[in-house]
């Protein structure tokens, strides 16, 4: 099941199948939360750091994963919705929830980042909705 999904995702995002790509993608599918490079290294053990770094950048470029900005120092990535693609880019305008108990970060896709009006002369390039508190697993 996961195997099929992985193959499909790689193909849909114009990516060649490599061992590392498959492993990393499987992990994202399985965990269903945002992962930092360190989390992936810990889970996969034998993975080469540079290869992993490149894999994450490639996935980001191709619209497979996005940065889950959660207000912490850690750079975490999460799986994208199917709308993201290599041509038009990312459409991940949703909230990210950081749990203070388990310190995990989750995408809350149903909560859209609100559009805001800024004073004249200001230009928004990105905006992030960060929510902090206790997640469903910890409450
Ligand atoms: Zn995306
Ligand atoms: Zn939690
Ligand atoms: Zn997200």
PDB file of C-alpha atoms and ligand atoms in Angstrom:
ATOM      1  CA  UNK A   1       0.000   0.000   0.000  1.00  0.00           C
ATOM      2  CA  UNK A   2       2.627   2.534   1.093  1.00  0.00           C
ATOM      3  CA  UNK A   3       4.958   1.204  -1.587  1.00  0.00           C
ATOM      4  CA  UNK A   4       2.414   1.967  -4.302  1.00  0.00           C
ATOM      5  CA  UNK A   5       1.760   5.395  -2.889  1.00  0.00           C
ATOM      6  CA  UNK A   6       5.457   6.196  -2.796  1.00  0.00           C
ATOM      7  CA  UNK A   7       5.927   5.166  -6.428  1.00  0.00           C
ATOM      8  CA  UNK A   8       2.946   7.247  -7.410  1.00  0.00           C
ATOM      9  CA  UNK A   9       4.132  10.329  -5.514  1.00  0.00           C
ATOM     10  CA  UNK A  10       7.620  10.174  -7.006  1.00  0.00           C
ATOM     11  CA  UNK A  11       6.237   9.852 -10.497  1.00  0.00           C
ATOM     12  CA  UNK A  12       3.694  12.632 -10.019  1.00  0.00           C
ATOM     13  CA  UNK A  13       6.472  14.966  -8.920  1.00  0.00           C
ATOM     14  CA  UNK A  14       8.815  14.014 -11.723  1.00  0.00           C
ATOM     15  CA  UNK A  15      11.318  12.285  -9.490  1.00  0.00           C
ATOM     16  CA  UNK A  16      13.412   9.277 -10.246  1.00  0.00           C
ATOM     17  CA  UNK A  17      13.112   6.436  -7.780  1.00  0.00           C
ATOM     18  CA  UNK A  18      16.119   6.079  -5.491  1.00  0.00           C
ATOM     19  CA  UNK A  19      16.533   4.089  -2.310  1.00  0.00           C
ATOM     20  CA  UNK A  20      16.854   7.212  -0.154  1.00  0.00           C
ATOM     21  CA  UNK A  21      13.870   8.953  -1.711  1.00  0.00           C
ATOM     22  CA  UNK A  22      11.706   5.900  -1.125  1.00  0.00           C
ATOM     23  CA  UNK A  23      12.825   5.512   2.495  1.00  0.00           C
ATOM     24  CA  UNK A  24      12.328   9.168   3.355  1.00  0.00           C
ATOM     25  CA  UNK A  25       8.955   9.371   1.665  1.00  0.00           C
ATOM     26  CA  UNK A  26       7.760   6.232   3.408  1.00  0.00           C
ATOM     27  CA  UNK A  27       8.729   7.736   6.714  1.00  0.00           C
ATOM     28  CA  UNK A  28       6.779  10.931   6.035  1.00  0.00           C
ATOM     29  CA  UNK A  29       3.725   8.897   5.039  1.00  0.00           C
ATOM     30  CA  UNK A  30       3.998   6.716   8.090  1.00  0.00           C
ATOM     31  CA  UNK A  31       4.592   9.486  10.664  1.00  0.00           C
ATOM     32  CA  UNK A  32       2.001  11.965   9.499  1.00  0.00           C
ATOM     33  CA  UNK A  33       3.707  14.905  11.212  1.00  0.00           C
ATOM     34  CA  UNK A  34       6.487  17.378  10.520  1.00  0.00           C
ATOM     35  CA  UNK A  35      10.009  15.949  10.620  1.00  0.00           C
ATOM     36  CA  UNK A  36      13.374  17.617  11.060  1.00  0.00           C
ATOM     37  CA  UNK A  37      16.450  16.229   9.322  1.00  0.00           C
ATOM     38  CA  UNK A  38      17.631  14.933  12.701  1.00  0.00           C
ATOM     39  CA  UNK A  39      14.366  13.044  13.272  1.00  0.00           C
ATOM     40  CA  UNK A  40      14.789  11.302   9.931  1.00  0.00           C
ATOM     41  CA  UNK A  41      18.413  10.430  10.661  1.00  0.00           C
ATOM     42  CA  UNK A  42      17.371   8.931  13.997  1.00  0.00           C
ATOM     43  CA  UNK A  43      14.608   6.884  12.398  1.00  0.00           C
ATOM     44  CA  UNK A  44      16.531   5.613   9.405  1.00  0.00           C
ATOM     45  CA  UNK A  45      19.868   5.152  11.097  1.00  0.00           C
ATOM     46  CA  UNK A  46      22.177   4.336   8.239  1.00  0.00           C
ATOM     47  CA  UNK A  47      21.317   7.238   5.986  1.00  0.00           C
ATOM     48  CA  UNK A  48      24.035   9.530   4.602  1.00  0.00           C
ATOM     49  CA  UNK A  49      23.554  13.085   5.875  1.00  0.00           C
ATOM     50  CA  UNK A  50      24.465  14.899   2.692  1.00  0.00           C
ATOM     51  CA  UNK A  51      22.227  12.646   0.625  1.00  0.00           C
ATOM     52  CA  UNK A  52      19.397  13.226   3.061  1.00  0.00           C
ATOM     53  CA  UNK A  53      19.933  16.988   2.980  1.00  0.00           C
ATOM     54  CA  UNK A  54      19.770  16.955  -0.815  1.00  0.00           C
ATOM     55  CA  UNK A  55      16.753  14.682  -0.832  1.00  0.00           C
ATOM     56  CA  UNK A  56      14.837  17.069   1.410  1.00  0.00           C
ATOM     57  CA  UNK A  57      15.748  20.070  -0.776  1.00  0.00           C
ATOM     58  CA  UNK A  58      14.715  18.185  -3.905  1.00  0.00           C
ATOM     59  CA  UNK A  59      11.418  17.141  -2.344  1.00  0.00           C
ATOM     60  CA  UNK A  60      10.791  20.743  -1.380  1.00  0.00           C
ATOM     61  CA  UNK A  61      11.567  22.017  -4.884  1.00  0.00           C
ATOM     62  CA  UNK A  62       9.278  19.451  -6.468  1.00  0.00           C
ATOM     63  CA  UNK A  63       6.319  20.164  -4.214  1.00  0.00           C
ATOM     64  CA  UNK A  64       6.421  16.988  -2.153  1.00  0.00           C
ATOM     65  CA  UNK A  65       7.199  18.504   1.215  1.00  0.00           C
ATOM     66  CA  UNK A  66       6.987  22.006   2.664  1.00  0.00           C
ATOM     67  CA  UNK A  67       8.567  23.826   5.563  1.00  0.00           C
ATOM     68  CA  UNK A  68       6.392  23.502   8.620  1.00  0.00           C
ATOM     69  CA  UNK A  69       7.189  26.821  10.267  1.00  0.00           C
ATOM     70  CA  UNK A  70       6.371  26.347  13.945  1.00  0.00           C
ATOM     71  CA  UNK A  71       8.232  29.150  15.666  1.00  0.00           C
ATOM     72  CA  UNK A  72      10.935  26.828  16.969  1.00  0.00           C
ATOM     73  CA  UNK A  73      14.582  26.823  15.982  1.00  0.00           C
ATOM     74  CA  UNK A  74      14.224  23.507  14.218  1.00  0.00           C
ATOM     75  CA  UNK A  75      13.582  23.370  10.507  1.00  0.00           C
ATOM     76  CA  UNK A  76      10.874  20.806   9.997  1.00  0.00           C
ATOM     77  CA  UNK A  77       9.268  19.521   6.843  1.00  0.00           C
ATOM     78  CA  UNK A  78       5.865  17.984   6.279  1.00  0.00           C
ATOM     79  CA  UNK A  79       4.156  16.264   3.385  1.00  0.00           C
ATOM     80  CA  UNK A  80       2.329  18.539   0.987  1.00  0.00           C
ATOM     81  CA  UNK A  81      -1.218  18.288  -0.152  1.00  0.00           C
ATOM     82  CA  UNK A  82      -1.675  17.016  -3.698  1.00  0.00           C
ATOM     83  CA  UNK A  83      -2.061  20.558  -5.056  1.00  0.00           C
ATOM     84  CA  UNK A  84       1.651  21.297  -4.749  1.00  0.00           C
ATOM     85  CA  UNK A  85       3.680  20.577  -7.860  1.00  0.00           C
ATOM     86  CA  UNK A  86       7.047  21.340  -9.456  1.00  0.00           C
ATOM     87  CA  UNK A  87       5.616  23.930 -11.836  1.00  0.00           C
ATOM     88  CA  UNK A  88       3.245  26.087  -9.796  1.00  0.00           C
ATOM     89  CA  UNK A  89       4.962  25.542  -6.482  1.00  0.00           C
ATOM     90  CA  UNK A  90       3.417  25.216  -3.058  1.00  0.00           C
ATOM     91  CA  UNK A  91      -0.076  25.831  -1.748  1.00  0.00           C
ATOM     92  CA  UNK A  92       0.428  25.034   1.900  1.00  0.00           C
ATOM     93  CA  UNK A  93      -1.305  28.003   3.435  1.00  0.00           C
ATOM     94  CA  UNK A  94      -2.384  26.314   6.625  1.00  0.00           C
ATOM     95  CA  UNK A  95      -1.608  26.510  10.313  1.00  0.00           C
ATOM     96  CA  UNK A  96       1.161  24.552  11.973  1.00  0.00           C
ATOM     97  CA  UNK A  97       0.579  23.369  15.498  1.00  0.00           C
ATOM     98  CA  UNK A  98       3.490  22.850  17.841  1.00  0.00           C
ATOM     99  CA  UNK A  99       2.797  20.779  20.940  1.00  0.00           C
ATOM    100  CA  UNK A 100       4.646  21.884  24.053  1.00  0.00           C
ATOM    101  CA  UNK A 101       4.389  18.433  25.614  1.00  0.00           C
ATOM    102  CA  UNK A 102       5.675  16.068  22.899  1.00  0.00           C
ATOM    103  CA  UNK A 103       7.381  18.911  20.984  1.00  0.00           C
ATOM    104  CA  UNK A 104       6.001  17.628  17.721  1.00  0.00           C
ATOM    105  CA  UNK A 105       4.624  19.754  14.935  1.00  0.00           C
ATOM    106  CA  UNK A 106       1.496  18.959  12.970  1.00  0.00           C
ATOM    107  CA  UNK A 107      -0.093  20.463   9.870  1.00  0.00           C
ATOM    108  CA  UNK A 108      -3.616  21.667  10.468  1.00  0.00           C
ATOM    109  CA  UNK A 109      -4.708  21.741   6.861  1.00  0.00           C
ATOM    110  CA  UNK A 110      -8.272  22.719   7.684  1.00  0.00           C
ATOM    111  CA  UNK A 111      -7.093  26.015   9.198  1.00  0.00           C
ATOM    112  CA  UNK A 112      -6.090  28.413   6.482  1.00  0.00           C
ATOM    113  CA  UNK A 113      -3.602  31.195   6.996  1.00  0.00           C
ATOM    114  CA  UNK A 114      -5.777  34.312   7.080  1.00  0.00           C
ATOM    115  CA  UNK A 115      -5.077  37.012   4.559  1.00  0.00           C
ATOM    116  CA  UNK A 116      -4.184  40.280   6.229  1.00  0.00           C
ATOM    117  CA  UNK A 117      -3.979  43.887   5.080  1.00  0.00           C
ATOM    118  CA  UNK A 118      -0.676  45.582   5.628  1.00  0.00           C
ATOM    119  CA  UNK A 119       0.041  49.323   5.662  1.00  0.00           C
ATOM    120  CA  UNK A 120       0.959  51.071   2.441  1.00  0.00           C
ATOM    121  CA  UNK A 121       4.540  50.432   1.414  1.00  0.00           C
ATOM    122  CA  UNK A 122       4.696  46.949   2.911  1.00  0.00           C
ATOM    123  CA  UNK A 123       4.701  43.838   0.769  1.00  0.00           C
ATOM    124  CA  UNK A 124       4.008  40.373   2.112  1.00  0.00           C
ATOM    125  CA  UNK A 125       6.094  37.577   0.685  1.00  0.00           C
ATOM    126  CA  UNK A 126       5.099  34.918   3.140  1.00  0.00           C
ATOM    127  CA  UNK A 127       2.965  34.587   6.211  1.00  0.00           C
ATOM    128  CA  UNK A 128       2.707  31.780   8.700  1.00  0.00           C
ATOM    129  CA  UNK A 129       0.109  30.857  11.220  1.00  0.00           C
ATOM    130  CA  UNK A 130       1.788  29.175  14.174  1.00  0.00           C
ATOM    131  CA  UNK A 131      -0.288  27.657  16.929  1.00  0.00           C
ATOM    132  CA  UNK A 132       1.188  26.377  20.167  1.00  0.00           C
ATOM    133  CA  UNK A 133      -0.373  24.283  22.861  1.00  0.00           C
ATOM    134  CA  UNK A 134      -1.192  20.656  23.569  1.00  0.00           C
ATOM    135  CA  UNK A 135      -1.910  18.233  20.753  1.00  0.00           C
ATOM    136  CA  UNK A 136      -4.656  15.608  20.609  1.00  0.00           C
ATOM    137  CA  UNK A 137      -2.246  12.838  21.581  1.00  0.00           C
ATOM    138  CA  UNK A 138      -1.074  14.635  24.716  1.00  0.00           C
ATOM    139  CA  UNK A 139      -4.309  16.147  25.999  1.00  0.00           C
TER     140      UNK A 139
HETATM  141 ZN1  LIG B   1       3.602  22.157  -0.711  1.00  0.00          ZN
HETATM  142 ZN1  LIG B   2       1.752  16.401  21.890  1.00  0.00          ZN
HETATM  143 ZN1  LIG B   3       2.029  21.984   6.813  1.00  0.00          ZN
END
